[in-house]
JSON list of C-alpha atoms in Angstrom, two decimals:
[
{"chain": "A", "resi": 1, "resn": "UNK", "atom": "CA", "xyz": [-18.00, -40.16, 56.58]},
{"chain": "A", "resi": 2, "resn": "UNK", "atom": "CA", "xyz": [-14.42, -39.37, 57.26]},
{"chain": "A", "resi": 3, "resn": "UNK", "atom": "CA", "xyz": [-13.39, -42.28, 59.01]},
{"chain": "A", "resi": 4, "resn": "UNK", "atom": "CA", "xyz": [-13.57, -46.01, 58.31]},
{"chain": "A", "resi": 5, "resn": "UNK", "atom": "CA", "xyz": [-17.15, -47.56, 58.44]},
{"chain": "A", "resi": 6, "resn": "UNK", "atom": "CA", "xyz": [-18.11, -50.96, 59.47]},
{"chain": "A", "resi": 7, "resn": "UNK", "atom": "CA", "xyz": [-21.38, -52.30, 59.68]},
{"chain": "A", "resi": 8, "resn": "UNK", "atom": "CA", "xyz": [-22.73, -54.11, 61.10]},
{"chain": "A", "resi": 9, "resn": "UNK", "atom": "CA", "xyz": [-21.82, -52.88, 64.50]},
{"chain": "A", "resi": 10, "resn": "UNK", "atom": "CA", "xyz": [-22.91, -56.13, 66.09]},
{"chain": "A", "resi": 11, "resn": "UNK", "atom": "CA", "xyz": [-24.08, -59.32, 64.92]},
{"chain": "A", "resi": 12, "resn": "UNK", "atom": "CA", "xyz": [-26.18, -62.18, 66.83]},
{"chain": "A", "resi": 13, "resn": "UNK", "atom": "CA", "xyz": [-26.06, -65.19, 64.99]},
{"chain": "A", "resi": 14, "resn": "UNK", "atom": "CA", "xyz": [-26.41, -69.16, 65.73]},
{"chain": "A", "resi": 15, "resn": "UNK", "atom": "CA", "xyz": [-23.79, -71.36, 64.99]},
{"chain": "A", "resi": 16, "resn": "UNK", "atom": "CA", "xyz": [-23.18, -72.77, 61.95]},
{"chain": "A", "resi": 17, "resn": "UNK", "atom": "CA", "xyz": [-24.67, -69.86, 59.67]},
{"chain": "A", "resi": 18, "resn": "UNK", "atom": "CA", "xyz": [-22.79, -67.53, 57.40]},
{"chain": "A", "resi": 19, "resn": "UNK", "atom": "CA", "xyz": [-22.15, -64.33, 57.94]},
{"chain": "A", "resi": 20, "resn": "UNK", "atom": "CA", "xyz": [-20.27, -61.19, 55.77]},
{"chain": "A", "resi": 21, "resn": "UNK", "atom": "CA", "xyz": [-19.16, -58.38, 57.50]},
{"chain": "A", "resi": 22, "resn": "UNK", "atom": "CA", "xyz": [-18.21, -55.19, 55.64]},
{"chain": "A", "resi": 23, "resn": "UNK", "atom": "CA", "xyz": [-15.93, -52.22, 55.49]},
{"chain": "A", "resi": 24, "resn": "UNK", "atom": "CA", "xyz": [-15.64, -49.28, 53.86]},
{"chain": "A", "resi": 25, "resn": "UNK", "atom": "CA", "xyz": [-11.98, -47.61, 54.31]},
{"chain": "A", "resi": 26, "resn": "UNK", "atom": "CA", "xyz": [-11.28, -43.99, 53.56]},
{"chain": "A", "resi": 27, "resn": "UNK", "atom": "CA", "xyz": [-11.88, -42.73, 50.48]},
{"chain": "A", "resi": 28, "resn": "UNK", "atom": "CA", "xyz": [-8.22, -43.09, 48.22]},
{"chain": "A", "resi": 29, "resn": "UNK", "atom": "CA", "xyz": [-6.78, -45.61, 50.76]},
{"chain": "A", "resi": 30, "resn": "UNK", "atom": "CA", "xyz": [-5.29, -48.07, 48.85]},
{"chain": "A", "resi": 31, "resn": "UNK", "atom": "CA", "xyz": [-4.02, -50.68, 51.76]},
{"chain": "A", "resi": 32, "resn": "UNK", "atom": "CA", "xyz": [-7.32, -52.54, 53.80]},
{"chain": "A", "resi": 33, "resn": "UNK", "atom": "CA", "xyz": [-6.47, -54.83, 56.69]},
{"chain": "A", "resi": 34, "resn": "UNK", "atom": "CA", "xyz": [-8.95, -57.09, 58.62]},
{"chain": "A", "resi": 35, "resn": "UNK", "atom": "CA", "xyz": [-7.65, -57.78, 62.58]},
{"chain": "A", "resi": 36, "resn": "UNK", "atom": "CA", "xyz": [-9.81, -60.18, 64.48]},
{"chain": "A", "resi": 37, "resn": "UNK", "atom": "CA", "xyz": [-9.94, -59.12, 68.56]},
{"chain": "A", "resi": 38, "resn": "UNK", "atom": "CA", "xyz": [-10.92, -61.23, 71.48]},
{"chain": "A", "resi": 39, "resn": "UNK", "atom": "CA", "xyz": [-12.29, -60.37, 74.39]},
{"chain": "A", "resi": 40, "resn": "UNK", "atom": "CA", "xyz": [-8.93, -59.63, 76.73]},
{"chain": "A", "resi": 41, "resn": "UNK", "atom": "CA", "xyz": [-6.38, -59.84, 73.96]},
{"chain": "A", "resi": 42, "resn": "UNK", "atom": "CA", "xyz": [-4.94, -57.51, 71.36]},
{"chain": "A", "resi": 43, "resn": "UNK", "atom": "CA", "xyz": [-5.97, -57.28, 67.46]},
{"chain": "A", "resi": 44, "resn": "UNK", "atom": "CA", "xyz": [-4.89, -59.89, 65.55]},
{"chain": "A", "resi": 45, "resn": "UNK", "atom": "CA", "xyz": [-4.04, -60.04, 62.09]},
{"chain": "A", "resi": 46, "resn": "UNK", "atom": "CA", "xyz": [-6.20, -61.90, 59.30]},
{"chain": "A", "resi": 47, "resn": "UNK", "atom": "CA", "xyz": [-6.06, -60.40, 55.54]},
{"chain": "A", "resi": 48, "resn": "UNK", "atom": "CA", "xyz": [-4.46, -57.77, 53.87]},
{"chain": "A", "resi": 49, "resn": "UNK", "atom": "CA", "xyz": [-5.44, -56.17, 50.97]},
{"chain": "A", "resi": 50, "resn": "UNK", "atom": "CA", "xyz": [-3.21, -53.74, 48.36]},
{"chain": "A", "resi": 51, "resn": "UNK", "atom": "CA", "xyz": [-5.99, -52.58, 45.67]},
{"chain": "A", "resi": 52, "resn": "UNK", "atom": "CA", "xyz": [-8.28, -55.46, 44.80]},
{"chain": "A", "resi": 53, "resn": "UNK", "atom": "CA", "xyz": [-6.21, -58.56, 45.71]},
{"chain": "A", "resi": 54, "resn": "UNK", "atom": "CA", "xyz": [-4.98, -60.36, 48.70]},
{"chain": "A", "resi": 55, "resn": "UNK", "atom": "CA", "xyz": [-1.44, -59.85, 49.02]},
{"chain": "A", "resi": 56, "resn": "UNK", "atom": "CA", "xyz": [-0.98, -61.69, 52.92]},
{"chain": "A", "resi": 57, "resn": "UNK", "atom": "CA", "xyz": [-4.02, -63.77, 54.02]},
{"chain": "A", "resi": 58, "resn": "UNK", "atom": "CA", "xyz": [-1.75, -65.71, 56.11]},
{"chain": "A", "resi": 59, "resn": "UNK", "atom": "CA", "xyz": [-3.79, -64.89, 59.14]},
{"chain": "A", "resi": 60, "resn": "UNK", "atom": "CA", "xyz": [-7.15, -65.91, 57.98]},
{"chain": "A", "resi": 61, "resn": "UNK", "atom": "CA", "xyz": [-7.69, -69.05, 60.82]},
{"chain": "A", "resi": 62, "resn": "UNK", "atom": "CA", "xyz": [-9.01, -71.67, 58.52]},
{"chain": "A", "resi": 63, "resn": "UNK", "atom": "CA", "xyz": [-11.30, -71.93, 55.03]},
{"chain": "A", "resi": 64, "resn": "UNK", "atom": "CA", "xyz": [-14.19, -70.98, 56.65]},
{"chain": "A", "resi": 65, "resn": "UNK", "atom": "CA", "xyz": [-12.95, -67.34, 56.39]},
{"chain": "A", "resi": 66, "resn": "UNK", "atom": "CA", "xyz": [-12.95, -65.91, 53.30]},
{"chain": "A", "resi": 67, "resn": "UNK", "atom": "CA", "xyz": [-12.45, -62.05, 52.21]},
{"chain": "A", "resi": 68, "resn": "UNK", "atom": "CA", "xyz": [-12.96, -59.77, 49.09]},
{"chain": "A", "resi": 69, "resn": "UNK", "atom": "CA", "xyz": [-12.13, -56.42, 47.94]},
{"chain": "A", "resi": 70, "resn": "UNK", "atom": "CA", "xyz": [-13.57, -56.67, 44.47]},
{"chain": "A", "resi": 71, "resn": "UNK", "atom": "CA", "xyz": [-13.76, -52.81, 43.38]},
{"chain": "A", "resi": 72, "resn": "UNK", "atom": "CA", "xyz": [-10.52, -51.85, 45.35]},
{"chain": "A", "resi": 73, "resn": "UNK", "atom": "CA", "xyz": [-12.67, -49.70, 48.04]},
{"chain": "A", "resi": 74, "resn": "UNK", "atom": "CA", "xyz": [-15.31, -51.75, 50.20]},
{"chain": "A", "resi": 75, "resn": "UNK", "atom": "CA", "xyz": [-14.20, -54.99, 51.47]},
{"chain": "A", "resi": 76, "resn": "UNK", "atom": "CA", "xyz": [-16.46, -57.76, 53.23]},
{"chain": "A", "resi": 77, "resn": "UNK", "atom": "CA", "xyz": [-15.01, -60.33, 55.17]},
{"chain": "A", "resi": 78, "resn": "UNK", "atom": "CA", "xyz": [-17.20, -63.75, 55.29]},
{"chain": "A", "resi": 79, "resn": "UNK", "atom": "CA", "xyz": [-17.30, -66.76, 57.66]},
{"chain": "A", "resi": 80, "resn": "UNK", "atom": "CA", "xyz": [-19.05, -69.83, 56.41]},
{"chain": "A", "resi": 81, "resn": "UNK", "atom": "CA", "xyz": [-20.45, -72.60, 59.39]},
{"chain": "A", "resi": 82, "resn": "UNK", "atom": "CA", "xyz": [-20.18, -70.27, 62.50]},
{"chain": "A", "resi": 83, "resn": "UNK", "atom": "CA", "xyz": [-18.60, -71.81, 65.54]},
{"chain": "A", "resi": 84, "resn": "UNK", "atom": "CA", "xyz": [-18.77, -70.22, 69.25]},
{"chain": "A", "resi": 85, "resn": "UNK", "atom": "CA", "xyz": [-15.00, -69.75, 68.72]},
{"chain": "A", "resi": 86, "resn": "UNK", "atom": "CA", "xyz": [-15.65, -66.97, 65.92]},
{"chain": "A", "resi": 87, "resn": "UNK", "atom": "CA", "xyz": [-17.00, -64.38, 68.34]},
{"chain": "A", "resi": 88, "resn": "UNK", "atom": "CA", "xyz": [-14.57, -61.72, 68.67]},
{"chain": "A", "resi": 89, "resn": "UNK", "atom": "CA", "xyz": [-14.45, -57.55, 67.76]},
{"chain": "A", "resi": 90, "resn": "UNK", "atom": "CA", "xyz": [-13.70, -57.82, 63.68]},
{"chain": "A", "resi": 91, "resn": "UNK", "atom": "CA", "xyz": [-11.54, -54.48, 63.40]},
{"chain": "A", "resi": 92, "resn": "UNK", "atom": "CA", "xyz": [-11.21, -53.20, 59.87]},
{"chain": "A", "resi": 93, "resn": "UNK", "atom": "CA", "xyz": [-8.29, -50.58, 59.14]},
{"chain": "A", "resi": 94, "resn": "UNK", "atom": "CA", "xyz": [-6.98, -48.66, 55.89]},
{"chain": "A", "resi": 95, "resn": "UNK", "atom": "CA", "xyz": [-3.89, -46.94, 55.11]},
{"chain": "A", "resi": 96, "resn": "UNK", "atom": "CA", "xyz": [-2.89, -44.87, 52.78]},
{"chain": "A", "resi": 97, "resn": "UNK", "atom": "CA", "xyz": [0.04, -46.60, 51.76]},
{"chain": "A", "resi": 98, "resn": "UNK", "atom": "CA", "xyz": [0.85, -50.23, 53.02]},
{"chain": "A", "resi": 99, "resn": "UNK", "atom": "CA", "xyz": [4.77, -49.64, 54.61]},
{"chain": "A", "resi": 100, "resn": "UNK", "atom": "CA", "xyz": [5.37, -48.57, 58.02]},
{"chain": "A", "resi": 101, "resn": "UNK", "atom": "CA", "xyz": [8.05, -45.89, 57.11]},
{"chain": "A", "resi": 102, "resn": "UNK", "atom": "CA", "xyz": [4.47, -43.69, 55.42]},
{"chain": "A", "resi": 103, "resn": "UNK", "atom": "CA", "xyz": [1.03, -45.10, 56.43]},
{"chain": "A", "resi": 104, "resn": "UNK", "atom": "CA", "xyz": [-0.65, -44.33, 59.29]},
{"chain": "A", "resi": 105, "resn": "UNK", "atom": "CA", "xyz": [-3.10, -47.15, 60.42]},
{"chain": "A", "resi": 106, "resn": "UNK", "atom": "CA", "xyz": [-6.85, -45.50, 60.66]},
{"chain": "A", "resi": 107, "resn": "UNK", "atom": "CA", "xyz": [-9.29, -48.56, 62.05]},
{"chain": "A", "resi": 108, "resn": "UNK", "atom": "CA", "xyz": [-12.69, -48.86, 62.33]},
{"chain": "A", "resi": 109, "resn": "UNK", "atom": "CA", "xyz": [-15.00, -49.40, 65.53]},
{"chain": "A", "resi": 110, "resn": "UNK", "atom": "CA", "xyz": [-15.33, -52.77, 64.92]},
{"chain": "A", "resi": 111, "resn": "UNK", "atom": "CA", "xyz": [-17.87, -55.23, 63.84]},
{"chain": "A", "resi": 112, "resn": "UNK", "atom": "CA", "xyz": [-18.95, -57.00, 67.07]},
{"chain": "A", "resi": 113, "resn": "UNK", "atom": "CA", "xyz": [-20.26, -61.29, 66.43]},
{"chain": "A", "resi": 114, "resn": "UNK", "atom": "CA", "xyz": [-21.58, -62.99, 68.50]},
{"chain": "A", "resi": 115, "resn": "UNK", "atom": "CA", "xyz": [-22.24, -66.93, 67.72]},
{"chain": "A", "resi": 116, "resn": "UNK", "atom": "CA", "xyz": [-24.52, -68.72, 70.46]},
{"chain": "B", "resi": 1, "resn": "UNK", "atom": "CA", "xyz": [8.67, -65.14, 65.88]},
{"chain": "B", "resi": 2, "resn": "UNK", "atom": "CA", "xyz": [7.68, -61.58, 66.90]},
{"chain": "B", "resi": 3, "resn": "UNK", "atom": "CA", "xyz": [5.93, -61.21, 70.39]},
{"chain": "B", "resi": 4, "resn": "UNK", "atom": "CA", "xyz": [5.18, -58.26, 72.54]},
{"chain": "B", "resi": 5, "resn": "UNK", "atom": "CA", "xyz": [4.40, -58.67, 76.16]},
{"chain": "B", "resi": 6, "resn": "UNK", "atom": "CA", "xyz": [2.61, -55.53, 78.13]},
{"chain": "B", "resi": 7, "resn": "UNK", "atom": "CA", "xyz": [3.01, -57.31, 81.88]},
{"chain": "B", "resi": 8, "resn": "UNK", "atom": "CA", "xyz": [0.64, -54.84, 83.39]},
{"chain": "B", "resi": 9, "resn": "UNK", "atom": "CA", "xyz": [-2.86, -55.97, 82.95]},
{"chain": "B", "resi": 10, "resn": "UNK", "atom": "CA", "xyz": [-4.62, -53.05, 84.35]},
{"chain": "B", "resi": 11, "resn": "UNK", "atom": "CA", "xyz": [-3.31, -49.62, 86.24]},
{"chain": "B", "resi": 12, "resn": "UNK", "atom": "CA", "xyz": [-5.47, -47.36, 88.39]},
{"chain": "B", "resi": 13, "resn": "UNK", "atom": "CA", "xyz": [-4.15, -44.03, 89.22]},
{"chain": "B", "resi": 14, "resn": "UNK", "atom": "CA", "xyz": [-5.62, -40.92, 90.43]},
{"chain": "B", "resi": 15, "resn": "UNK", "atom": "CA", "xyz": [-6.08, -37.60, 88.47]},
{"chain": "B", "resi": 16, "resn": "UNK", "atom": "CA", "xyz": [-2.65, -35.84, 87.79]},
{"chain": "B", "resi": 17, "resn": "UNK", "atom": "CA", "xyz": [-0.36, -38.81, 88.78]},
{"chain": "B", "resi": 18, "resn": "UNK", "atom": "CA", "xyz": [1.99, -39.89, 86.34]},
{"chain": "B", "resi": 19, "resn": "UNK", "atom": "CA", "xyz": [1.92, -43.46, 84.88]},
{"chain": "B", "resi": 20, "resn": "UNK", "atom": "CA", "xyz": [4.30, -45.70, 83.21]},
{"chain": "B", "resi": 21, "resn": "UNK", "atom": "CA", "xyz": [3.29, -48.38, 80.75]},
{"chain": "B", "resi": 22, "resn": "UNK", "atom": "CA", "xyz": [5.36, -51.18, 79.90]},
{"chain": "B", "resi": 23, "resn": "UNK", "atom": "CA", "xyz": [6.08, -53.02, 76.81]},
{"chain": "B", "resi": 24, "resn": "UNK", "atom": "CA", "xyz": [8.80, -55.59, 76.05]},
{"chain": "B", "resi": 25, "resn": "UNK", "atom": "CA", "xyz": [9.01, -57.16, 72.48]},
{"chain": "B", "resi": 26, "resn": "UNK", "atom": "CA", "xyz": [10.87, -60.22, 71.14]},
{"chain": "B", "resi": 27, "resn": "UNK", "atom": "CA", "xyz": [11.97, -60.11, 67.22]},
{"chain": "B", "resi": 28, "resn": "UNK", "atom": "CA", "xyz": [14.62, -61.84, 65.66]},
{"chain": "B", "resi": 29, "resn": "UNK", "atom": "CA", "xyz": [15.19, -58.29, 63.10]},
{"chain": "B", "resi": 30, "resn": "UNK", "atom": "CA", "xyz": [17.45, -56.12, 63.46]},
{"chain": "B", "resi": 31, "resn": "UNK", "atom": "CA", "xyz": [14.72, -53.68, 61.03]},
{"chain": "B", "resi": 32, "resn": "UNK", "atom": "CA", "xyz": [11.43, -53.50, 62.65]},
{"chain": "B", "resi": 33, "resn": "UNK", "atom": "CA", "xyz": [9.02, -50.88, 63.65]},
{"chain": "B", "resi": 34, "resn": "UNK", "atom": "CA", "xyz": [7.15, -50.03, 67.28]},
{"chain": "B", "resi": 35, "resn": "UNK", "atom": "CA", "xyz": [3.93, -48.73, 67.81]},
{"chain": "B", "resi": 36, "resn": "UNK", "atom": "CA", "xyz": [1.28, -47.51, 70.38]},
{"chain": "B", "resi": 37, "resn": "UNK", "atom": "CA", "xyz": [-2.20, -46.82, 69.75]},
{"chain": "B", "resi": 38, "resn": "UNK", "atom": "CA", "xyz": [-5.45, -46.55, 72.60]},
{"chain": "B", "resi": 39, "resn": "UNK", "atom": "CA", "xyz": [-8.44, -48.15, 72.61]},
{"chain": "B", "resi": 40, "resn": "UNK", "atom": "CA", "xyz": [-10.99, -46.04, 73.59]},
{"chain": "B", "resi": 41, "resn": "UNK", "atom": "CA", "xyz": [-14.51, -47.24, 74.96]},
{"chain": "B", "resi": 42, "resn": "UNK", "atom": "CA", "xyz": [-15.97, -46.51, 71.36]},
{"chain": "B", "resi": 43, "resn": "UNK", "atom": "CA", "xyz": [-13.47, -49.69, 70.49]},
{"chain": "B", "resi": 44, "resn": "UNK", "atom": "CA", "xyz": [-11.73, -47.75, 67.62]},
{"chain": "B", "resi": 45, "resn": "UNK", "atom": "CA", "xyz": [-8.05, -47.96, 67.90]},
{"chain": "B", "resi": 46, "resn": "UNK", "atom": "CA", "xyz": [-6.56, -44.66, 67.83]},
{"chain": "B", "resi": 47, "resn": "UNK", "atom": "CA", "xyz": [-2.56, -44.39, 66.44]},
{"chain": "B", "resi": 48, "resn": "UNK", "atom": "CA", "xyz": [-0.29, -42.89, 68.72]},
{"chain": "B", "resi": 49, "resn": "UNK", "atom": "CA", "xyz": [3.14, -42.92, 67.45]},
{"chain": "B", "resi": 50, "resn": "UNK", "atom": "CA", "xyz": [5.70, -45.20, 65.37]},
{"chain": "B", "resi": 51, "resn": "UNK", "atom": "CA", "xyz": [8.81, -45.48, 65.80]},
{"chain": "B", "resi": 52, "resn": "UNK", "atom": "CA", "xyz": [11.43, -47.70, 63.87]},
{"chain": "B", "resi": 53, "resn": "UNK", "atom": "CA", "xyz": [14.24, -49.94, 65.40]},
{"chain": "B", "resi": 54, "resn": "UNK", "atom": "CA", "xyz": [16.98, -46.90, 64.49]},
{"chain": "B", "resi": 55, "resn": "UNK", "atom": "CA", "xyz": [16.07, -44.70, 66.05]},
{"chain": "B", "resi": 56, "resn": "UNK", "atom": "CA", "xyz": [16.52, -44.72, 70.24]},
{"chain": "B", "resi": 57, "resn": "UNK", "atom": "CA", "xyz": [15.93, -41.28, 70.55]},
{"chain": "B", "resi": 58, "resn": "UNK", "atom": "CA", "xyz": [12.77, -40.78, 73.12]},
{"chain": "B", "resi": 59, "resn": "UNK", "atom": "CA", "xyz": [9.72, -38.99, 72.28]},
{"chain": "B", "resi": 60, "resn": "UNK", "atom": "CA", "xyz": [7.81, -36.09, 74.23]},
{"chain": "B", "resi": 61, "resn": "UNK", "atom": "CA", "xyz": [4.26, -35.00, 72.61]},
{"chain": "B", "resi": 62, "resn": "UNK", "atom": "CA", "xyz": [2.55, -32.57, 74.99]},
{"chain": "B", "resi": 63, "resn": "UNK", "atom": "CA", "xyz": [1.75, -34.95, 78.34]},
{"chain": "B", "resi": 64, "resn": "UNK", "atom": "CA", "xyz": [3.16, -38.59, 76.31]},
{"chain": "B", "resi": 65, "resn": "UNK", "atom": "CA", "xyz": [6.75, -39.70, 76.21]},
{"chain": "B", "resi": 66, "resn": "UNK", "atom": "CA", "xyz": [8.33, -42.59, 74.67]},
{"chain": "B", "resi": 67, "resn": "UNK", "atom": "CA", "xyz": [11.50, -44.31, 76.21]},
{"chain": "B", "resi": 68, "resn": "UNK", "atom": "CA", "xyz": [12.70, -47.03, 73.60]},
{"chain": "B", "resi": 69, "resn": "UNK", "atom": "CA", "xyz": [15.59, -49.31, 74.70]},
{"chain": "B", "resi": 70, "resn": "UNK", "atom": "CA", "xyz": [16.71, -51.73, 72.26]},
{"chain": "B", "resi": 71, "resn": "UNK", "atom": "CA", "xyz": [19.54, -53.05, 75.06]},
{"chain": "B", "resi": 72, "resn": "UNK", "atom": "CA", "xyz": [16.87, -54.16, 77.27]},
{"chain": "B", "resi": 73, "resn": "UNK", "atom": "CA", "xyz": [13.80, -54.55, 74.07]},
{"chain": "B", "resi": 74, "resn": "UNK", "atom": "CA", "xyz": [11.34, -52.26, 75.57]},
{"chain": "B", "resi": 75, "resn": "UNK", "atom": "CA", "xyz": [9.40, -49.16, 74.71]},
{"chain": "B", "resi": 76, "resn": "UNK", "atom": "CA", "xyz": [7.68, -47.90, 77.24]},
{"chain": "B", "resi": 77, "resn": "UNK", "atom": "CA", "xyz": [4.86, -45.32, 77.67]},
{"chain": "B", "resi": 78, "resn": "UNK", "atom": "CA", "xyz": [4.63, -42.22, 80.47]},
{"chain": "B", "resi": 79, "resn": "UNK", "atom": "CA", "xyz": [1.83, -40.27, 80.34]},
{"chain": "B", "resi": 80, "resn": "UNK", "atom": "CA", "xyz": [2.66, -36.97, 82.63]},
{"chain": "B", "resi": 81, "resn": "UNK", "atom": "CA", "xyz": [-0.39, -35.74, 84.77]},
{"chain": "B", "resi": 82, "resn": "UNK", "atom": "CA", "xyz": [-3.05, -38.37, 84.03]},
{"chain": "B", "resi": 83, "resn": "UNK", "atom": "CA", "xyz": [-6.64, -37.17, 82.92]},
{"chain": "B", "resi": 84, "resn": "UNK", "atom": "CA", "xyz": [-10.03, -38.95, 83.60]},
{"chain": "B", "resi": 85, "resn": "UNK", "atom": "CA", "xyz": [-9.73, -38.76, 79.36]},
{"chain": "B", "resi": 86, "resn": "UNK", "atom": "CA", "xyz": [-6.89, -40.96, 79.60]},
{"chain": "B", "resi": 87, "resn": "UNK", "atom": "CA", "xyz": [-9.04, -43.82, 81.02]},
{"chain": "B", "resi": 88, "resn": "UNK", "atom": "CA", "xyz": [-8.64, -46.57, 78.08]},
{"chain": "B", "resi": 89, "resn": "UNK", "atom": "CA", "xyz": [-6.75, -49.88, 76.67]},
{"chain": "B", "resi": 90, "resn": "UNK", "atom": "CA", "xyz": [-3.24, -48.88, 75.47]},
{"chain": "B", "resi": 91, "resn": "UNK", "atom": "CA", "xyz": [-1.50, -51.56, 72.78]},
{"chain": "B", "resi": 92, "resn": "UNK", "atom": "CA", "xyz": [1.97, -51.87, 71.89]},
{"chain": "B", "resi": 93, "resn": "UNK", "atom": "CA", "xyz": [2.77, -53.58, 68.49]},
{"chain": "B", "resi": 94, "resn": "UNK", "atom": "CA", "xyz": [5.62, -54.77, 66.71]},
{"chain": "B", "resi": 95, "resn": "UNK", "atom": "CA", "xyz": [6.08, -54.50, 62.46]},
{"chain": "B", "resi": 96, "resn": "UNK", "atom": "CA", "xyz": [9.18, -56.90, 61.41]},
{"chain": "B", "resi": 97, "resn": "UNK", "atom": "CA", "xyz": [7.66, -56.60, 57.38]},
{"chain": "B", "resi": 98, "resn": "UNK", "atom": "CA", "xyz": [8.78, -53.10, 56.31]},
{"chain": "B", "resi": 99, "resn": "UNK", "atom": "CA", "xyz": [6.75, -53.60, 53.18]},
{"chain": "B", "resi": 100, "resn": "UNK", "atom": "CA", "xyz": [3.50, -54.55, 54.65]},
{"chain": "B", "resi": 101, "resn": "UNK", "atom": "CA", "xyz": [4.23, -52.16, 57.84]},
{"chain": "B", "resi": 102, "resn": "UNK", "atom": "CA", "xyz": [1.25, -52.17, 58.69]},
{"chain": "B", "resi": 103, "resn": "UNK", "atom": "CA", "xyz": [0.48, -56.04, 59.61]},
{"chain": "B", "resi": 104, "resn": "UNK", "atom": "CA", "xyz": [1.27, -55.81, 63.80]},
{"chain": "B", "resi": 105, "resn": "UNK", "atom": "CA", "xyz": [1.25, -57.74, 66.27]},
{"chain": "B", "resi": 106, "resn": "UNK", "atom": "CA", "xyz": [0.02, -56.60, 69.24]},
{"chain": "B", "resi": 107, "resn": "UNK", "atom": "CA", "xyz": [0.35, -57.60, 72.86]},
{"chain": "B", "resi": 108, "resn": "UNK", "atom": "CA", "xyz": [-2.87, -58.04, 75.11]},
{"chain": "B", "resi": 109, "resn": "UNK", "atom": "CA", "xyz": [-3.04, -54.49, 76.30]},
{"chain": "B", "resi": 110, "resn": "UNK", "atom": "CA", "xyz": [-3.09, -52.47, 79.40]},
{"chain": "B", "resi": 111, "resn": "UNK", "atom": "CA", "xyz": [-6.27, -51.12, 80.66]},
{"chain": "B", "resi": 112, "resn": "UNK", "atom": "CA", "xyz": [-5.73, -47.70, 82.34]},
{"chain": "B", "resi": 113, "resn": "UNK", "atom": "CA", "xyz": [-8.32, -46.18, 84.33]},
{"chain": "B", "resi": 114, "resn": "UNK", "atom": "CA", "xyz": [-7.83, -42.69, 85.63]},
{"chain": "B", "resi": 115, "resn": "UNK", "atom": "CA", "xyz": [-10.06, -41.53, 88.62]},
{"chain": "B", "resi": 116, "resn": "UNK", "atom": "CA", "xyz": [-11.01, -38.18, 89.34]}
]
């Protein structure tokens, strides 16, 4: 597809079990960012990716988050040990080029988790 | 620390009526970048225009305009002659990294819903 893919689209899970969410960004984007939204409240950052690495996980909430991007392209964001305070919209979004002054945020529709 | 504050939690208005939407942001930068994007019911954010901290000039784009006042820290959003179409959650967000442009914070959001 065009746009930026995320599956899946919604997750039921109990807590305490893992889970990996994935996206796939536009083909050629080189910039990936993972937002975390609650119900109510805006995106919020977690990760950002430039190619294959990291460059600003300072948003990622604790070490049970974790995030890869190994092949520059598809990225899958994992949480280890649920909790009830996970569930949220995870919002994937790729740019073409990471600085505000050129890229144009595209986002995903969001993978939807649910811990009970 | 960067915040951005949309007061209005959620605006009604009738078909063809125009509507304002607030935003007021709080940065210690004197460089930073603005942003609006909608939230449709699908959930994927949609971009709806950038604009960096020198630049005051206001925006038009068909029924939108922009009014950014960097005296008073706001950038507000009129949509002229409301649509049903227009019914979704608007975001205002705030870029102080001009490298990683693209890492926002947004406020909570302002749900509009336009009735026919």
């Amino acid at each position: 597809g065009a746009g930026v893919s995320q599956t899946p689209s919604n997750k039921v899970t109990e807590k305490g079990k893992y889970v990996e969410l994935r996206c796939d960004p536009i083909s050629g984007h080189t910039a990936l960012y993972w937002y975390r939204q609650s119900l109510g409240q805006g995106p919020e950052f977690l990760i950002y990716f430039q190619g294959t690495g990291a460059a600003d996980d300072s948003g990622l909430p604790n070490d049970r988050f974790f995030a890869v991007r190994p092949e520059g392209s598809v990225s899958t964001l994992k949480i280890q040990r649920t909790e009830r305070g996970d569930s949220a919209v995870y919002l994937c979004a790729s740019s073409l080029s990471p600085s505000a002054t050129t890229g144009e945020l595209f986002f995903g529709e969001g993978s939807r988790l649910t811990v009970l | 620390a960067q915040k951005v504050t949309q007061a209005q939690t959620e605006i009604s208005v009738v078909e063809k009526e125009d509507v304002t939407l607030d935003c007021v942001y709080e940065t210690r930068d004197t460089t930073y970048y603005l942003f609006w994007y909608k939230q449709p019911p699908s959930g994927e954010l949609v971009f709806l225009i950038r604009r960096n901290s020198f630049d005051e000039q206001n925006e038009i784009s068909g029924r939108y305009s922009w009014n950014f006042q960097k005296s008073t820290s706001s950038f507000n959003f009129t949509i002229t002659a409301s649509q049903v179409v227009d019914s979704a959650v608007y975001f205002c967000a705030l870029s102080e990294n001009m490298e990683y442009g693209n890492k926002l914070v947004f406020g909570a959001g302002t749900i509009l819903r336009v009735k026919s």
